[in-house]
Short mmCIF file of C-alpha atoms in Angstrom, two decimals:
data_model
loop_
_atom_site.label_atom_id
_atom_site.label_comp_id
_atom_site.label_asym_id
_atom_site.label_seq_id
_atom_site.Cartn_x
_atom_site.Cartn_y
_atom_site.Cartn_z
CA MET A 1097 -16.46 4.27 16.39
CA PHE A 1098 -13.75 2.58 18.49
CA SER A 1099 -16.20 -0.17 19.45
CA GLN A 1100 -17.19 -0.75 15.82
CA CYS A 1101 -13.57 -1.00 14.69
CA LEU A 1102 -12.75 -3.29 17.61
CA VAL A 1103 -15.60 -5.64 16.65
CA ALA A 1104 -14.36 -5.68 13.04
CA LEU A 1105 -10.81 -6.43 14.23
CA VAL A 1106 -11.88 -9.23 16.58
CA THR A 1107 -14.23 -10.84 14.05
CA SER A 1108 -11.80 -10.76 11.13
CA PHE A 1109 -8.93 -12.07 13.28
CA ALA A 1110 -11.09 -14.92 14.56
CA HIS A 1111 -12.07 -15.91 11.01
CA SER A 1112 -8.45 -15.78 9.79
CA LEU A 1113 -7.17 -17.65 12.83
CA LYS A 1114 -9.69 -20.45 12.31
CA ALA A 1115 -8.97 -20.65 8.57
CA ALA A 1116 -5.20 -20.75 9.13
CA ALA A 1117 -5.46 -23.44 11.80
CA GLU A 1118 -7.63 -25.55 9.48
CA GLY A 1119 -5.29 -25.08 6.50
CA ARG A 1120 -7.70 -22.97 4.46
CA LEU A 1121 -5.75 -19.71 4.35
CA ASN A 1122 -3.92 -19.06 1.10
CA GLY A 1123 -2.72 -15.75 -0.28
CA ALA A 1124 -0.10 -17.17 -2.63
CA VAL A 1125 -1.95 -19.48 -5.02
CA GLU A 1126 -0.16 -18.16 -8.09
CA TYR A 1127 3.21 -19.09 -6.59
CA GLY A 1128 2.25 -22.69 -5.94
CA GLY A 1129 1.36 -22.07 -2.31
CA ARG A 1130 -0.85 -24.47 -0.41
CA GLY A 1131 -3.46 -23.59 2.15
CA ALA A 1132 -1.81 -25.54 4.98
CA GLU A 1133 1.61 -24.03 4.31
CA ALA A 1134 0.25 -20.50 3.94
CA GLY A 1135 -1.71 -20.93 7.17
CA ARG A 1136 1.38 -22.04 9.10
CA GLN A 1137 3.39 -19.12 7.74
CA TRP A 1138 0.65 -16.65 8.71
CA LEU A 1139 0.37 -18.07 12.23
CA ARG A 1140 4.15 -17.86 12.75
CA LEU A 1141 4.20 -14.33 11.35
CA VAL A 1142 1.38 -13.19 13.65
CA ALA A 1143 3.12 -14.71 16.68
CA SER A 1144 6.42 -13.04 15.82
CA ARG A 1145 5.47 -9.70 14.24
CA GLY A 1146 1.83 -9.09 15.07
CA VAL A 1147 -1.16 -8.70 12.78
CA LEU A 1148 -1.64 -6.04 10.10
CA LEU A 1149 -5.06 -4.34 10.08
CA HIS A 1150 -6.01 -2.58 6.85
CA LEU A 1151 -8.68 0.12 7.18
CA GLN A 1152 -9.68 1.24 3.67
CA THR A 1153 -12.03 4.19 3.25
CA THR A 1154 -13.51 6.14 0.36
CA MET A 1155 -14.41 9.31 2.25
CA LEU A 1156 -14.81 12.54 0.28
CA VAL A 1157 -12.52 14.78 2.28
CA ASP A 1158 -13.72 17.90 0.49
CA LYS A 1159 -17.04 17.42 2.32
CA HIS A 1160 -16.87 18.53 5.93
CA PRO A 1161 -19.03 15.76 7.51
CA GLU A 1162 -16.96 13.03 5.84
CA LEU A 1163 -13.69 14.77 6.65
CA ALA A 1164 -14.75 14.98 10.31
CA ALA A 1165 -15.63 11.26 10.32
CA LEU A 1166 -12.27 10.41 8.76
CA ARG A 1167 -10.43 12.48 11.37
CA ASP A 1168 -12.25 10.53 14.09
CA LEU A 1169 -11.34 7.27 12.37
CA SER A 1170 -7.66 8.22 12.18
CA TYR A 1171 -7.72 8.78 15.94
CA VAL A 1172 -9.39 5.39 16.44
CA ALA A 1173 -6.79 3.70 14.23
CA ASP A 1174 -4.07 5.13 16.43
CA ARG A 1175 -5.85 3.83 19.54
CA LEU A 1176 -6.06 0.33 18.07
CA LYS A 1177 -2.28 0.10 18.42
CA SER A 1178 -2.85 -0.38 22.15
CA VAL A 1179 -4.95 -3.54 21.59
CA VAL A 1180 -3.16 -6.82 22.34
CA LEU A 1181 -4.58 -10.19 21.26
CA HIS A 1182 -4.14 -13.52 23.06
CA VAL A 1183 -5.28 -17.08 22.45
CA ARG A 1184 -5.90 -19.80 25.01
CA GLU A 1185 -7.52 -23.21 25.16
CA GLN A 1186 -11.05 -23.47 26.48
CA SER A 1187 -11.09 -24.97 29.95
CA HIS A 1188 -14.65 -26.28 29.52
CA THR A 1189 -15.88 -27.51 26.18
CA THR A 1190 -19.64 -27.40 25.85
CA PRO A 1191 -21.63 -27.99 22.66
CA SER A 1192 -22.05 -24.73 20.79
CA THR A 1193 -23.40 -23.64 17.43
CA MET A 1194 -21.19 -20.54 17.34
CA GLU A 1195 -18.79 -20.45 14.40
CA LEU A 1196 -16.35 -18.10 16.13
CA PRO A 1197 -14.71 -18.59 19.54
CA PRO A 1198 -15.83 -16.76 22.69
CA VAL A 1199 -13.89 -13.59 23.45
CA SER A 1200 -13.08 -11.87 26.74
CA LEU A 1201 -11.88 -8.30 27.22
CA LYS A 1202 -9.68 -6.88 29.95
CA GLY A 1203 -8.38 -3.36 30.48
CA GLU A 1204 -9.38 -0.09 28.83
CA ARG A 1205 -8.84 1.69 25.54
CA THR A 1206 -5.28 2.69 26.36
CA ALA A 1207 -4.33 -0.93 27.17
CA LEU A 1208 -6.96 -3.40 26.02
CA HIS A 1209 -6.33 -7.16 26.06
CA VAL A 1210 -8.56 -9.41 23.95
CA THR A 1211 -8.44 -13.16 24.60
CA PHE A 1212 -9.85 -15.81 22.26
CA ASP A 1213 -10.96 -19.07 23.92
CA LEU A 1214 -10.32 -21.76 21.32
CA LEU A 1215 -11.55 -25.31 21.15
CA PRO A 1216 -8.85 -27.92 21.89
CA SER A 1217 -9.10 -29.16 18.29
CA VAL A 1218 -8.15 -25.68 17.02
CA PHE A 1219 -5.72 -24.73 19.79
CA SER A 1220 -3.65 -27.89 19.29
CA ARG A 1221 -2.93 -26.90 15.68
CA LEU A 1222 -1.39 -23.55 16.59
CA PRO A 1223 2.39 -23.09 16.85
CA GLU A 1224 3.64 -22.96 20.42
CA ASP A 1225 4.95 -19.42 20.00
CA LEU A 1226 1.46 -18.19 19.17
CA THR A 1227 -0.18 -19.77 22.22
CA THR A 1228 2.00 -17.68 24.55
CA ALA A 1229 2.40 -14.56 22.41
CA ASP A 1230 1.18 -11.02 23.00
CA ILE A 1231 -0.11 -10.33 19.49
CA LYS A 1232 0.30 -6.69 18.55
CA VAL A 1233 -1.99 -4.87 16.11
CA HIS A 1234 -0.50 -2.71 13.33
CA PRO A 1235 -3.34 -0.60 11.88
CA VAL A 1236 -2.95 1.28 8.60
CA LEU A 1237 -5.60 3.66 7.26
CA PHE A 1238 -5.68 4.52 3.57
CA ASN A 1239 -8.29 6.86 2.15
CA LYS A 1240 -9.05 7.88 -1.41
CA GLY A 1241 -12.23 9.70 -2.23
CA LEU A 1242 -13.60 9.07 -5.71
CA VAL A 1243 -13.08 12.67 -6.82
CA ASP A 1244 -10.20 14.83 -7.96
CA LEU A 1245 -8.93 17.16 -5.24
CA VAL A 1246 -7.35 20.51 -6.00
CA GLU A 1247 -3.60 20.09 -5.59
CA GLY A 1248 -2.38 22.16 -2.66
CA SER A 1249 -5.82 22.47 -1.04
CA ASP A 1250 -6.24 21.67 2.64
CA ALA A 1251 -8.21 18.49 1.83
CA TYR A 1252 -5.54 17.34 -0.67
CA ILE A 1253 -2.70 17.91 1.79
CA TRP A 1254 -4.49 16.27 4.73
CA GLU A 1255 -5.39 13.13 2.75
CA LYS A 1256 -1.83 12.86 1.43
CA GLU A 1257 -0.36 13.19 4.92
CA LEU A 1258 -2.76 10.53 6.25
CA ASN A 1259 -1.81 8.05 3.53
CA THR A 1260 1.90 8.83 3.86
CA ALA A 1261 1.85 8.13 7.60
CA SER A 1262 0.13 4.77 7.03
CA LEU A 1263 2.59 3.94 4.26
CA ARG A 1264 5.47 4.29 6.74
CA VAL A 1265 3.80 1.75 9.05
CA LEU A 1266 3.16 -0.55 6.10
CA LYS A 1267 6.78 -0.40 4.91
CA ASP A 1268 8.02 -1.20 8.41
CA TYR A 1269 5.71 -4.22 8.54
CA TYR A 1270 6.84 -5.36 5.09
CA ARG A 1271 10.49 -5.21 6.14
CA SER A 1272 9.62 -7.14 9.28
CA LEU A 1273 7.69 -9.72 7.26
CA ARG A 1274 10.58 -10.11 4.83
CA ALA A 1275 13.09 -10.59 7.64
CA HIS A 1276 10.81 -13.15 9.26
CA GLN A 1277 10.34 -15.17 6.07
CA LEU A 1278 14.08 -15.21 5.32
CA ASP A 1279 15.15 -16.00 8.88
CA SER A 1280 17.98 -18.52 8.56
CA SER A 1281 16.64 -20.56 11.49
CA MET A 1282 13.48 -21.29 9.47
CA LEU A 1283 15.34 -22.39 6.32
CA PRO A 1284 16.33 -26.01 5.62
CA GLU A 1285 19.89 -27.17 6.06
CA GLY A 1286 22.09 -27.84 3.06
CA SER A 1287 23.12 -25.28 0.47
CA ASP A 1288 20.97 -26.61 -2.39
CA ALA A 1289 17.81 -26.97 -0.30
CA LYS A 1290 18.37 -23.54 1.26
CA ARG A 1291 18.89 -21.95 -2.17
CA LEU A 1292 15.66 -23.44 -3.48
CA ALA A 1293 13.74 -22.36 -0.37
CA ILE A 1294 15.04 -18.78 -0.63
CA HIS A 1295 14.08 -18.66 -4.32
CA ARG A 1296 10.57 -19.90 -3.55
CA ILE A 1297 10.13 -17.43 -0.67
CA THR A 1298 11.53 -14.36 -2.42
CA GLN A 1299 9.13 -14.57 -5.39
CA PRO A 1300 6.03 -13.45 -3.45
CA LEU A 1301 8.15 -11.13 -1.26
CA ASN A 1302 9.53 -9.35 -4.32
CA ALA A 1303 6.01 -9.02 -5.72
CA MET A 1304 4.96 -7.37 -2.46
CA GLY A 1305 7.94 -5.02 -2.72
CA VAL A 1306 6.83 -3.94 -6.18
CA LEU A 1307 3.33 -3.20 -4.87
CA VAL A 1308 4.76 -1.20 -1.95
CA ARG A 1309 6.70 0.98 -4.40
CA GLN A 1310 3.59 1.39 -6.57
CA MET A 1311 1.64 2.55 -3.52
CA GLU A 1312 4.38 5.05 -2.74
CA VAL A 1313 4.07 6.49 -6.25
CA ALA A 1314 0.25 6.53 -6.09
CA ILE A 1315 0.38 8.53 -2.84
CA ARG A 1316 3.17 10.87 -3.91
CA GLU A 1317 1.83 11.50 -7.41
CA PRO A 1318 -1.91 10.77 -7.52
CA THR A 1319 -3.29 10.50 -11.04
CA ARG A 1320 -6.83 9.14 -11.35
CA PRO A 1321 -9.00 9.25 -8.24
CA GLY A 1322 -9.38 6.07 -6.29
CA VAL A 1323 -8.43 3.48 -8.88
CA GLY A 1324 -4.68 3.37 -8.33
CA LEU A 1325 -4.22 3.53 -4.58
CA LEU A 1326 -7.26 1.47 -3.57
CA SER A 1327 -6.64 -1.33 -6.07
CA ILE A 1328 -2.94 -1.60 -5.25
CA ALA A 1329 -3.64 -1.51 -1.51
CA ALA A 1330 -6.25 -4.28 -1.80
CA GLU A 1331 -3.86 -6.49 -3.77
CA LEU A 1332 -0.95 -5.88 -1.41
CA MET A 1333 -2.95 -6.45 1.78
CA SER A 1334 -4.30 -9.72 0.43
CA ARG A 1335 -0.77 -10.95 -0.23
CA MET A 1336 0.47 -9.83 3.19
CA GLY A 1337 -2.32 -11.61 5.05
CA ALA A 1338 -3.76 -8.40 6.49
CA LEU A 1339 -7.16 -8.16 8.13
CA ARG A 1340 -9.36 -5.99 5.94
CA VAL A 1341 -12.10 -3.50 6.85
CA ASP A 1342 -13.83 -1.36 4.17
CA MET A 1343 -15.66 1.80 5.15
CA CYS A 1344 -17.41 4.75 3.55
CA GLU A 1345 -19.86 7.45 4.62
CA SER A 1346 -22.76 4.97 4.93
CA GLY A 1347 -20.95 1.65 5.19
CA VAL A 1348 -23.05 0.42 2.26
CA PHE A 1349 -22.55 1.83 -1.20
CA ARG A 1350 -18.92 2.77 -1.86
CA SER A 1351 -17.59 0.04 0.42
CA GLY A 1352 -19.94 -2.44 -1.27
CA LEU A 1353 -18.47 -1.61 -4.66
CA ALA A 1354 -14.94 -1.88 -3.24
CA CYS A 1355 -15.67 -5.36 -1.85
CA SER A 1356 -17.15 -6.62 -5.11
CA LEU A 1357 -14.15 -5.22 -7.01
CA GLU A 1358 -11.74 -7.09 -4.74
CA GLN A 1359 -13.67 -10.33 -5.13
CA VAL A 1360 -13.36 -10.15 -8.91
CA MET A 1361 -9.65 -9.33 -8.61
CA LEU A 1362 -9.24 -12.49 -6.52
CA LEU A 1363 -11.11 -14.50 -9.14
CA CYS A 1364 -8.71 -13.26 -11.79
CA ARG A 1365 -5.56 -13.77 -9.70
CA CYS A 1366 -6.26 -17.01 -7.88
CA HIS A 1367 -8.78 -18.81 -10.08
CA GLU A 1368 -7.48 -17.84 -13.53
CA LEU A 1369 -10.51 -15.88 -14.65
CA PRO A 1370 -9.64 -14.43 -18.09
CA GLN A 1371 -9.20 -10.66 -18.09
CA ARG A 1372 -11.71 -10.32 -20.92
CA ASN A 1373 -14.38 -11.51 -18.46
CA PHE A 1374 -13.38 -9.05 -15.72
CA ARG A 1375 -16.05 -6.44 -16.41
CA THR A 1376 -18.77 -9.06 -16.92
CA ALA A 1377 -18.00 -10.71 -13.57
CA LEU A 1378 -17.85 -7.32 -11.84
CA ASN A 1379 -21.25 -6.26 -13.17
CA LYS A 1380 -22.80 -9.63 -12.28
CA MET A 1381 -21.62 -9.31 -8.69
CA ARG A 1382 -23.12 -5.84 -8.50
CA TRP A 1383 -26.39 -6.73 -10.25
CA LYS A 1384 -27.12 -9.69 -8.00
CA GLY A 1385 -26.96 -10.44 -4.28
CA SER A 1386 -26.99 -8.20 -1.24
CA PHE A 1387 -25.60 -5.05 -2.85
CA ALA A 1388 -28.34 -4.87 -5.49
CA TYR A 1389 -30.98 -5.47 -2.79
CA VAL A 1390 -29.60 -2.71 -0.56
CA ALA A 1391 -29.23 -0.33 -3.51
CA LYS A 1392 -32.88 -0.76 -4.52
CA LYS A 1393 -34.06 -0.49 -0.92
CA ASN A 1394 -32.14 2.78 -0.41
CA ASN A 1395 -32.60 4.26 -3.87
CA ALA A 1396 -32.97 7.79 -2.49
CA ASP A 1397 -29.68 7.60 -0.59
CA ILE A 1398 -27.63 6.04 -3.35
CA ALA A 1399 -28.03 9.11 -5.56
CA VAL A 1400 -25.97 11.24 -3.18
CA ALA A 1401 -23.50 8.52 -2.15
CA PHE A 1402 -21.34 8.94 -5.26
CA PRO A 1403 -19.79 11.96 -6.97
CA GLN A 1404 -20.97 12.99 -10.41
CA GLN A 1405 -18.16 11.23 -12.29
CA PRO A 1406 -16.57 8.46 -10.22
CA PRO A 1407 -13.85 6.24 -11.72
CA LYS A 1408 -15.22 3.53 -14.01
CA LEU A 1409 -14.42 0.69 -11.59
CA TYR A 1410 -16.52 2.45 -8.93
CA GLN A 1411 -19.54 3.20 -11.06
CA LEU A 1412 -22.87 1.53 -10.46
CA PRO A 1413 -24.12 -0.90 -13.12
CA LYS A 1414 -27.07 0.49 -15.05
CA GLU A 1415 -29.21 -2.45 -13.95
CA THR A 1416 -29.21 -1.29 -10.32
#
């Protein structure tokens, strides 16, 4: 499991690094952000504070096999804190069809160093601080099974403690991100220009703060299964520039629905899709493409992948 999570970390970081360097990373469209600016901010943040890794799972902790898998994953998440990322320029540039840069590993699980060998055209676009930085990984693991748990049961308490521990890490990273964005050395000179810059920066930061408080409430006082915590976490992690990994018991069905749900949320938030079309877009994404193909191919398995009455946003379309 450690190897699988490490591959997901390395792959997602490589994609985000390339997108940021090329000016295609943007998590603040609704605040007038631009891809190039958002990419520069993310690169500076990663160099200074490290990268946030969001592990989102929909394990049913009242089932022993899934609880055991989640316990193993929580141990792996803790081990990922020992991973350090580096970037360097390729010494020899040879023609390659690979989209992502070559990667080299050094060390062991307790102290693993991962180095990305970047093309000169990509490396030259990175801030100097990033090219010499030891990039730390801050993993957070949030789980919410799509069922109601009996309050006070062992499964209920364990899941709540898991999410609470990750929330503490997330809040620390948010405070670090906020301090980084409002660092006086990064603000323009002149009182008027500085005031305008602070106003522009604090809008998305305050929105993140609201989402952090909503997550705290969702963990402390869970209401409906899955919908609150998972949706808020997906929105918050997107805004914070976190690397995202979705998992479930099979890696196919529940995580597939979670991914399609996030894609539609991004359509609504960043591309002004009217809310009245939300459900239509969600069903279309689940009727077509890879998820529908996998669902039909594994029809016998999909029947046991979901509880009897999952939340509406995590229900399969009738067409599948």
